[in-house]
PDB file of C-alpha atoms in Angstrom:
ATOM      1  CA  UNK N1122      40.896  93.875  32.800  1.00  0.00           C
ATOM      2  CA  UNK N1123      38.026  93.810  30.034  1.00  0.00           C
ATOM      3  CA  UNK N1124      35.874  94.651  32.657  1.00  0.00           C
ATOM      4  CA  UNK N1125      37.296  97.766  33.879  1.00  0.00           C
ATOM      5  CA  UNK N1126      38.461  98.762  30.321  1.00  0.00           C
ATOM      6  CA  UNK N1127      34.675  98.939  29.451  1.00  0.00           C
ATOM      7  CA  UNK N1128      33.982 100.828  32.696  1.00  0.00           C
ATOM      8  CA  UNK N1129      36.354 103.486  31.992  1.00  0.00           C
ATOM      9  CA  UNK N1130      34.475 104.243  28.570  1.00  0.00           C
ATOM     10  CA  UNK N1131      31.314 103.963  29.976  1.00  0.00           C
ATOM     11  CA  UNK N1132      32.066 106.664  32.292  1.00  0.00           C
ATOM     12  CA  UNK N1133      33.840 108.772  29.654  1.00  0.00           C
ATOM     13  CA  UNK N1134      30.785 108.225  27.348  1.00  0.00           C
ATOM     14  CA  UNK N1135      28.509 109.235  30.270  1.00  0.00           C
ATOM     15  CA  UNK N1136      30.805 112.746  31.234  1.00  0.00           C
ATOM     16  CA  UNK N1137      30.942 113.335  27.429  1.00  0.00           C
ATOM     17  CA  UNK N1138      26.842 113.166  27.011  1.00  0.00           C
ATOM     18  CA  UNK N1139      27.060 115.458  30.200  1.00  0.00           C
ATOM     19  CA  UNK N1140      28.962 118.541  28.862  1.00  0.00           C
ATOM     20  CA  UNK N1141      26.979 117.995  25.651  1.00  0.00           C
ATOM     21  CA  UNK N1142      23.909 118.144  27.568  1.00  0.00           C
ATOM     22  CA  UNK N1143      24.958 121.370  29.574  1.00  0.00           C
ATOM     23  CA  UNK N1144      26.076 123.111  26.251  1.00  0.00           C
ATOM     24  CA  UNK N1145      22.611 122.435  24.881  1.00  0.00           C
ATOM     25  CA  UNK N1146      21.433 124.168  27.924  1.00  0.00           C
ATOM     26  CA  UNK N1147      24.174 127.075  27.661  1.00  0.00           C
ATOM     27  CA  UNK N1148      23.135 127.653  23.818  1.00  0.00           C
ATOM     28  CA  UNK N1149      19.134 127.953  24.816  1.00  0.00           C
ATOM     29  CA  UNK N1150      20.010 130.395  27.307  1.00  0.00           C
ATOM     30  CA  UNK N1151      22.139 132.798  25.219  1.00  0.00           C
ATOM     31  CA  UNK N1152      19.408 132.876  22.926  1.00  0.00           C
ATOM     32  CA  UNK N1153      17.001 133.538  26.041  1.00  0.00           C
ATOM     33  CA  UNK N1154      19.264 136.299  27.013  1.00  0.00           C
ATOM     34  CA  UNK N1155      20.195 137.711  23.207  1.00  0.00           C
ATOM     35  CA  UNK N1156      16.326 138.055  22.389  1.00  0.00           C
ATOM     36  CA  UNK N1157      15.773 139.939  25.671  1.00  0.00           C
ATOM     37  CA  UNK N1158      18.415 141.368  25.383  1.00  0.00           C
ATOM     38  CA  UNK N1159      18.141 142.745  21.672  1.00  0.00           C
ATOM     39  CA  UNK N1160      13.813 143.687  22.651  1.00  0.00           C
ATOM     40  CA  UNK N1161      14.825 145.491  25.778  1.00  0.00           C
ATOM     41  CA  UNK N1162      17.390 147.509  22.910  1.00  0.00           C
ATOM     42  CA  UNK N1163      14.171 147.707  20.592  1.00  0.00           C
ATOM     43  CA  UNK N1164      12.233 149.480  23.593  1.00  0.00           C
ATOM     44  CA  UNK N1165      15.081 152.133  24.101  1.00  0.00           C
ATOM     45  CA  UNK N1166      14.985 153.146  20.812  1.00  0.00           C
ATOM     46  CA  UNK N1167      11.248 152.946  20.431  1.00  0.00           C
ATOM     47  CA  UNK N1168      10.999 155.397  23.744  1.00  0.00           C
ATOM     48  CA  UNK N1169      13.715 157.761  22.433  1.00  0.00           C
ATOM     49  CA  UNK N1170      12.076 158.086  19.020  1.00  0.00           C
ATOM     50  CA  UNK N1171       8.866 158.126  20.537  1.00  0.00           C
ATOM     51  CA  UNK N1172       7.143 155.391  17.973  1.00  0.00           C
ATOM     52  CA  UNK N1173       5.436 152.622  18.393  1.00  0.00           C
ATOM     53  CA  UNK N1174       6.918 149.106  18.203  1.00  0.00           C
ATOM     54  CA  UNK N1175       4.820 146.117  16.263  1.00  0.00           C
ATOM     55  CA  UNK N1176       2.696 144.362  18.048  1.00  0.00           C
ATOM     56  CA  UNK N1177       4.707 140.621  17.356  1.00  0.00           C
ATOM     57  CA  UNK N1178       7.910 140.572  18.642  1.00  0.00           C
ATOM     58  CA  UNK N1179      10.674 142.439  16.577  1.00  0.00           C
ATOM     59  CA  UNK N1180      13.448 140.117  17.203  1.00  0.00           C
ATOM     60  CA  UNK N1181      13.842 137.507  14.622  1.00  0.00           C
ATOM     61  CA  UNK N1182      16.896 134.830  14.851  1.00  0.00           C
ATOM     62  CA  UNK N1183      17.916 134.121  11.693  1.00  0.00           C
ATOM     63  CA  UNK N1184      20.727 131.497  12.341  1.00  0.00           C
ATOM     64  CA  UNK N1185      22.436 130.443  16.370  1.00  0.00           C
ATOM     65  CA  UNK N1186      24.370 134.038  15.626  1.00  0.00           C
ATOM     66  CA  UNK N1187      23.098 136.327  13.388  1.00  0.00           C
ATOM     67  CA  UNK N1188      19.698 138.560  14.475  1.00  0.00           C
ATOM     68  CA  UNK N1189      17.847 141.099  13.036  1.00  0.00           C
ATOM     69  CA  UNK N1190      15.555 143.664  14.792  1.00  0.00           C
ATOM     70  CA  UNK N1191      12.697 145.871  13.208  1.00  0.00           C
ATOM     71  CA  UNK N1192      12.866 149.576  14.468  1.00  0.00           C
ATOM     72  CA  UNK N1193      10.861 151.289  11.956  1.00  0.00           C
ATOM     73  CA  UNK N1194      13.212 154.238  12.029  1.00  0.00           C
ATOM     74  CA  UNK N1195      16.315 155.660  11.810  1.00  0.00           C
ATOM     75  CA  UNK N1196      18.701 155.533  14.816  1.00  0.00           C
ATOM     76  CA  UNK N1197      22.174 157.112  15.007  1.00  0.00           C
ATOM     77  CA  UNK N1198      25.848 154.779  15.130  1.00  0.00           C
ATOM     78  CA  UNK N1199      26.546 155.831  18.110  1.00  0.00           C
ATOM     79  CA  UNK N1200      22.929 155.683  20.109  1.00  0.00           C
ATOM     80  CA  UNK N1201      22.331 152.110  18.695  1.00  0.00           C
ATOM     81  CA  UNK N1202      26.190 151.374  20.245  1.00  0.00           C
ATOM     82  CA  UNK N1203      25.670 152.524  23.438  1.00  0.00           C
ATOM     83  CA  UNK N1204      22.148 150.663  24.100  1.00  0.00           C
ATOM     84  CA  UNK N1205      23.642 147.589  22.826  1.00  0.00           C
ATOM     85  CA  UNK N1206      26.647 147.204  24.968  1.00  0.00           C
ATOM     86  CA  UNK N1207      24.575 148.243  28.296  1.00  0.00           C
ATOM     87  CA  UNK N1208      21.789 145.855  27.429  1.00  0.00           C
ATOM     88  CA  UNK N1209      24.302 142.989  26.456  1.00  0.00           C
ATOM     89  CA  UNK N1210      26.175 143.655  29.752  1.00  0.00           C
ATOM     90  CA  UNK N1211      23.140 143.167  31.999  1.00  0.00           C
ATOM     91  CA  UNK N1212      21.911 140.446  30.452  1.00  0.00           C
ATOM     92  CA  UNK N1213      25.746 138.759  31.273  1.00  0.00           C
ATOM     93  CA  UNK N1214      26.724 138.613  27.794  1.00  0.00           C
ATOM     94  CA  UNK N1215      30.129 139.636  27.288  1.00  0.00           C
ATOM     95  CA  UNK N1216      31.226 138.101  23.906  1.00  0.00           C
ATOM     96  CA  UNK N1217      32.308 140.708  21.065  1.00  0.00           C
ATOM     97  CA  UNK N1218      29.686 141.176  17.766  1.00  0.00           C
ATOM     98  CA  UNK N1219      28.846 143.311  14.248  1.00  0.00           C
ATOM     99  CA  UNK N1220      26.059 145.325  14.312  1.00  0.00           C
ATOM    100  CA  UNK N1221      24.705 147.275  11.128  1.00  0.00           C
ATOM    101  CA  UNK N1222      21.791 149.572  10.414  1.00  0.00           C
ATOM    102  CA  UNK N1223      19.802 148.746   6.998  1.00  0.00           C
ATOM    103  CA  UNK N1224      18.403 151.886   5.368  1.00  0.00           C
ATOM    104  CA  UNK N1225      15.733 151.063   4.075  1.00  0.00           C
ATOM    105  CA  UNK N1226      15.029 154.267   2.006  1.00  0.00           C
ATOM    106  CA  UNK N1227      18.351 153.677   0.000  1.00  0.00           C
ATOM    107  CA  UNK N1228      18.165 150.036   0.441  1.00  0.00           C
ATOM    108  CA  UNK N1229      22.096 149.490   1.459  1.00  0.00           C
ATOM    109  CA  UNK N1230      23.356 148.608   4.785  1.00  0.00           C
ATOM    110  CA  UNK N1231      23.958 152.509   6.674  1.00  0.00           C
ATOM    111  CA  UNK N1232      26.708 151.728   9.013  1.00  0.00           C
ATOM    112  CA  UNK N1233      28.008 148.604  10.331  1.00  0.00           C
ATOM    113  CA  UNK N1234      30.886 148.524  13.113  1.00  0.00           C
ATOM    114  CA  UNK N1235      32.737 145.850  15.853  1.00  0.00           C
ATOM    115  CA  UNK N1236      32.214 146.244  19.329  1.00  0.00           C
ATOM    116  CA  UNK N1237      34.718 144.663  21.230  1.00  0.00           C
ATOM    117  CA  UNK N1238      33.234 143.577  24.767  1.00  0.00           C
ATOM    118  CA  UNK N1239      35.844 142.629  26.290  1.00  0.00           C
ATOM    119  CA  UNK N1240      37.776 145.184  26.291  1.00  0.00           C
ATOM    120  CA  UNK N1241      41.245 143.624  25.213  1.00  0.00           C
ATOM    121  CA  UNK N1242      43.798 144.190  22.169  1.00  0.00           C
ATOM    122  CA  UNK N1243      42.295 142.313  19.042  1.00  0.00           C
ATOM    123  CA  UNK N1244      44.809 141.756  16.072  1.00  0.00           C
ATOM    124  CA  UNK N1245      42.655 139.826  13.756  1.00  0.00           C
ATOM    125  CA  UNK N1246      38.793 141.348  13.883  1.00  0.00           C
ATOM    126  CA  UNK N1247      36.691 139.019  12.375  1.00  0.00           C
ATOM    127  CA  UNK N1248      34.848 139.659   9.311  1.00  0.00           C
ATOM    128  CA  UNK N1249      30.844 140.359   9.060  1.00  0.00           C
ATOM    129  CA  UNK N1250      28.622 139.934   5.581  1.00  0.00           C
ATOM    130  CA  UNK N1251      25.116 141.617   6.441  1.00  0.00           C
ATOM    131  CA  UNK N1252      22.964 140.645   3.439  1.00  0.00           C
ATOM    132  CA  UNK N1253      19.738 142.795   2.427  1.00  0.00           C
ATOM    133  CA  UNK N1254      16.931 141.002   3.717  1.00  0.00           C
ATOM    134  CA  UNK N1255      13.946 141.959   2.020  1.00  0.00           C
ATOM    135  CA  UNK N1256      12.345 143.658   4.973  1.00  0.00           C
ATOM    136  CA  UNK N1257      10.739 147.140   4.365  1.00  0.00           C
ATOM    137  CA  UNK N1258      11.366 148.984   7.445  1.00  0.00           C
ATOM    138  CA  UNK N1259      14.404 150.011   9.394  1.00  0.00           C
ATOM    139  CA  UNK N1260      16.276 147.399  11.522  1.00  0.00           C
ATOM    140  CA  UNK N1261      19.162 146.564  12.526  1.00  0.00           C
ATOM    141  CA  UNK N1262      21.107 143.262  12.470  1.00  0.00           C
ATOM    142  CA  UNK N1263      23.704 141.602  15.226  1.00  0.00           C
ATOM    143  CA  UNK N1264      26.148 138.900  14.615  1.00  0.00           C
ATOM    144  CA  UNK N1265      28.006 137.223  16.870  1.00  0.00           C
ATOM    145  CA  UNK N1266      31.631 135.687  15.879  1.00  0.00           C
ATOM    146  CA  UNK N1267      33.184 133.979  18.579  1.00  0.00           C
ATOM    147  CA  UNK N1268      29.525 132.702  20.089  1.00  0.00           C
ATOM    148  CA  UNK N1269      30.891 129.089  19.974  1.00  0.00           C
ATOM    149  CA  UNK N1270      33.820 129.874  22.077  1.00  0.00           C
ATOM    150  CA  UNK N1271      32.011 132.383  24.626  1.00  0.00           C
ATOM    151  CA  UNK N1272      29.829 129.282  25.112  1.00  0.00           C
ATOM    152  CA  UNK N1273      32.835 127.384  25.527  1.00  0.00           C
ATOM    153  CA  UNK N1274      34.189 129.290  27.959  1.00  0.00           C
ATOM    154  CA  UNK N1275      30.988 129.196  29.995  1.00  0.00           C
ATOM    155  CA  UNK N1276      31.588 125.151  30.080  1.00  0.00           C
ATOM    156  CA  UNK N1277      35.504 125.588  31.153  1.00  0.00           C
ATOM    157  CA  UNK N1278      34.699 123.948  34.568  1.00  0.00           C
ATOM    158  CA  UNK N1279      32.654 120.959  32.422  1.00  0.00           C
ATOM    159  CA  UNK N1280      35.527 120.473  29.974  1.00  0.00           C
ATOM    160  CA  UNK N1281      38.728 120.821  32.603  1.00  0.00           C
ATOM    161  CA  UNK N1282      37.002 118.456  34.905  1.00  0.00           C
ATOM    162  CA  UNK N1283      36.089 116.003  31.548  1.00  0.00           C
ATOM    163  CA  UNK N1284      39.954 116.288  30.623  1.00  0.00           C
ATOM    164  CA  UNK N1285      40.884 115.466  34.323  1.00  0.00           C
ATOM    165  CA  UNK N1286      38.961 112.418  34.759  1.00  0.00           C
ATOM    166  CA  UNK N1287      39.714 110.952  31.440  1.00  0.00           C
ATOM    167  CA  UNK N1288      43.461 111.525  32.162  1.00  0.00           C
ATOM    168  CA  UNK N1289      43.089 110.284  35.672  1.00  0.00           C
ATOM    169  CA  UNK N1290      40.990 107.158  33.826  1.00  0.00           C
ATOM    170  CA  UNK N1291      43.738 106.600  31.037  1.00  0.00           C
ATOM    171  CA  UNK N1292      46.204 107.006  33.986  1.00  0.00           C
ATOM    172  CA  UNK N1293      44.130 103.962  36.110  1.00  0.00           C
ATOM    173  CA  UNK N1294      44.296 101.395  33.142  1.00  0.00           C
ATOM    174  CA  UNK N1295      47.496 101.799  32.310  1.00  0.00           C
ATOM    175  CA  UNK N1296      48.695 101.145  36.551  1.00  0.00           C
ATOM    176  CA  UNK N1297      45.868  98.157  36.285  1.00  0.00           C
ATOM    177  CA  UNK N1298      47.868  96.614  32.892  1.00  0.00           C
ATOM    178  CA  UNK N1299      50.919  96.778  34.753  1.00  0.00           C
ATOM    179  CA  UNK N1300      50.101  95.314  37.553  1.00  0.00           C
ATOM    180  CA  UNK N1301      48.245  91.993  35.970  1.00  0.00           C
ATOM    181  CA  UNK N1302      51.338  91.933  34.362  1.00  0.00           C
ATOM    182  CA  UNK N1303      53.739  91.856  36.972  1.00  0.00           C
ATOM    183  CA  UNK N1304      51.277  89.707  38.596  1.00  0.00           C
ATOM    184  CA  UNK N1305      51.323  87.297  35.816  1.00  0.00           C
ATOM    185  CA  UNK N1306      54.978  87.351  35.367  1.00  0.00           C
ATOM    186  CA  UNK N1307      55.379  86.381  39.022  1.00  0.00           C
ATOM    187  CA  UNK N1308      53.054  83.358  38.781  1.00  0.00           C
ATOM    188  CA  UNK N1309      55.148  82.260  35.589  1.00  0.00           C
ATOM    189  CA  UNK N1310      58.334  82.986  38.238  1.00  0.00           C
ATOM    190  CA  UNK N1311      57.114  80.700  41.117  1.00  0.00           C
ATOM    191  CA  UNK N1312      55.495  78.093  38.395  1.00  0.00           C
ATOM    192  CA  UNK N1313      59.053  77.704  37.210  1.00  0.00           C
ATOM    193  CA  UNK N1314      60.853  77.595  41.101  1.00  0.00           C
ATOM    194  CA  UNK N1315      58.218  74.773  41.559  1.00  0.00           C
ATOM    195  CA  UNK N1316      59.581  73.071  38.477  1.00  0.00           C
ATOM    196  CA  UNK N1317      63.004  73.358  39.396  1.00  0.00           C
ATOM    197  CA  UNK N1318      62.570  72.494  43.425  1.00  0.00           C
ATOM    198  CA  UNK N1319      60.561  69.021  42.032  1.00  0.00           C
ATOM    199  CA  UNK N1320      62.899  68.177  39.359  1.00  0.00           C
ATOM    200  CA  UNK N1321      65.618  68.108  41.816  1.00  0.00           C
ATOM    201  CA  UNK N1322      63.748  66.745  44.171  1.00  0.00           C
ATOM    202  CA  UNK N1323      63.306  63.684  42.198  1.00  0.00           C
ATOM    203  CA  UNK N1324      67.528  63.324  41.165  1.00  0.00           C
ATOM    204  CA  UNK N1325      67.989  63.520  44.909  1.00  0.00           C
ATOM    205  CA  UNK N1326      65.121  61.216  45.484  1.00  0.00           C
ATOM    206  CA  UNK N1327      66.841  58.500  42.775  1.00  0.00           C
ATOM    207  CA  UNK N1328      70.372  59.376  44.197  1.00  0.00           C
ATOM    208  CA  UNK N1329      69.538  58.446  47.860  1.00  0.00           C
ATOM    209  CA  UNK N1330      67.597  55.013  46.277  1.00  0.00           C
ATOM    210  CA  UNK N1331      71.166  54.194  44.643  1.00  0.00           C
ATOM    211  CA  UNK N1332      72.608  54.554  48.108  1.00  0.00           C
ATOM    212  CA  UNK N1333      70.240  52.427  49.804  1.00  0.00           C
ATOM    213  CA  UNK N1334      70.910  49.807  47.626  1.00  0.00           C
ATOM    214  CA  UNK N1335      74.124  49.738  47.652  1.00  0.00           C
ATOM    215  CA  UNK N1336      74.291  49.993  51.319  1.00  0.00           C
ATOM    216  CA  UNK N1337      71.724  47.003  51.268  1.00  0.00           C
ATOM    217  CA  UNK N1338      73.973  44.849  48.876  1.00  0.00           C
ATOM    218  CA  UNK N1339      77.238  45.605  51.333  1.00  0.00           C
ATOM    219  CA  UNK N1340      75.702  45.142  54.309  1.00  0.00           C
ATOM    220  CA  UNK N1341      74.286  41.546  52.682  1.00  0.00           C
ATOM    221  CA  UNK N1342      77.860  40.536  51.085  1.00  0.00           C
ATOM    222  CA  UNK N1343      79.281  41.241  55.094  1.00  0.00           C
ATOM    223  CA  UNK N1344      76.434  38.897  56.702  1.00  0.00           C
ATOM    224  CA  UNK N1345      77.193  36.118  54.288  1.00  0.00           C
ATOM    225  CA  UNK N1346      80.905  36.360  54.556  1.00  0.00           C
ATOM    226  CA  UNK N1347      80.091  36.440  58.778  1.00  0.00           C
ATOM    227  CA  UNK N1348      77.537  33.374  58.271  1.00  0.00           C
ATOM    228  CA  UNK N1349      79.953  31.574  56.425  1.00  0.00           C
ATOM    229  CA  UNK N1350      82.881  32.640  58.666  1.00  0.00           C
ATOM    230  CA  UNK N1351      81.188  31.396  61.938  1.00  0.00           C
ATOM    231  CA  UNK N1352      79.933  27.479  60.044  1.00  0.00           C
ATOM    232  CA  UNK N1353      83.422  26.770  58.429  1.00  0.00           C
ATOM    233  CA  UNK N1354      84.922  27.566  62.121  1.00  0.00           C
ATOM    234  CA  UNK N1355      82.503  25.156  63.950  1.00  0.00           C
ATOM    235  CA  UNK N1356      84.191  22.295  65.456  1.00  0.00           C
ATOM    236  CA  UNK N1357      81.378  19.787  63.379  1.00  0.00           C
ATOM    237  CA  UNK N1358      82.342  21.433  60.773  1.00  0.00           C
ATOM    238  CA  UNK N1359      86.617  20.992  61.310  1.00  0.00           C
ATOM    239  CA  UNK N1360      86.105  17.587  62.173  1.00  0.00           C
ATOM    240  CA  UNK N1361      84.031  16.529  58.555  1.00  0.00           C
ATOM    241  CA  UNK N1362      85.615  18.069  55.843  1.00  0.00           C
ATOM    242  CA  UNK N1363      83.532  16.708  53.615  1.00  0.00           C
ATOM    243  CA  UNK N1364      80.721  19.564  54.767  1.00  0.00           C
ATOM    244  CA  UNK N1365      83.620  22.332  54.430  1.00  0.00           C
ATOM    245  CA  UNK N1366      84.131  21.132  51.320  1.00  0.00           C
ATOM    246  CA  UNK N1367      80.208  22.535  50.349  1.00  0.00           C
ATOM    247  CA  UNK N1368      80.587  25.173  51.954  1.00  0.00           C
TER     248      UNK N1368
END
């Protein structure tokens, strides 16, 4: 029982490093995909604008959601929209995000909007603070909400199939615990049959000795009486009776 109790969490503990593992591995390739993603945006503008981009790449990932990109000019609400969604969608990422344009001649954040990827009704849009950094050109800045939960949902085969097996595990040990203990409570069953079939066993066993004895004293009493029947009707017997006298 101990031994397949520990089994069971080993194997939990071993599926649980497992999704970890693959999340890790989900989380590096967003960012893969975002900073492509975000450069290939970068390009667009830099090619519509006709400027030149910096040499060093002008993505910069401030925190596991929040970017900022250097554009060195000013780019319209609508423009930056459009190149962000397409570039998102090739690159496979569908999760929704804030985007806003820093101004850097007035030093305030231009325009700043929601862009909902999915495409469905959203009652609650959630909220986006996009600081002043203290960069001196144009850019723009992305944040991402619900990133946890997009990556999440990229793991739903991981976690359903975690949830299964732990069930299915939980569901093992609990049919294993029954049946020691129906297998224990049937040993404790015959253990006490046994008792019972000896113990009376043994009251038979004394019973039949009492009969044998007695049986052995009758079946004495009757040879005497016949031994003493058969001398005291002897004829040497009849003729002294000083010998029937003894007997």
């Amino acid at each position: 029982m101990l031994v397949a109790f520990l089994g069971a969490i080993g194997i939990i503990i071993t599926q649980t490093y497992w999704v970890r593992k693959a999340y890790q591995l989900q989380e590096k390739e967003f960012e893969l995909k975002t900073n492509l993603a975000l450069r290939n945006v970068a390009s667009n503008i830099a090619e519509l604008k006709h400027i030149q981009l910096p040499i060093y790449s002008p993505v910069e990932q401030i925190s596991p959601d929040f970017y900022i990109i250097q554009i060195n000019v000013q780019v319209e609400k609508e423009v930056l929209a459009h190149f962000l969604q397409a570039s998102f969608t090739r690159q496979n990422i569908t999760t929704n995000f804030w985007y806003g344009l820093y101004d850097c001649m007035s030093d305030t954040v231009q325009y700043a909007a929601y862009i909902n990827m999915q495409g469905n009704v959203i009652d609650d849009i959630p909220s986006a603070s996009f600081k002043k950094l203290k960069k001196l050109n144009y850019h723009f800045a992305v944040y991402f909400p619900n990133r946890k939960h997009f990556l999440s949902q990229q793991l739903s085969v991981w976690i359903v199939s975690t949830i299964v097996l732990i069930f299915i595990l939980i569901l093992l040990t609990y049919l294993l615990f029954i049946i020691l203990k129906q297998k224990r409570l049937s040993e404790i069953q015959k253990d006490f049959v046994n008792n019972m079939t000896f113990s009376k066993g043994m009251k038979g066993s004394k019973r039949k000795q009492k009969r044998s004895g007695k049986q052995a004293e009758a079946s004495s009493d009757e040879e005497n009486e016949a031994t003493l029947t058969r001398l005291t009707t002897q004829p040497s017997v009849l003729q002294g009776p000083d010998r029937l006298k003894d007997y």
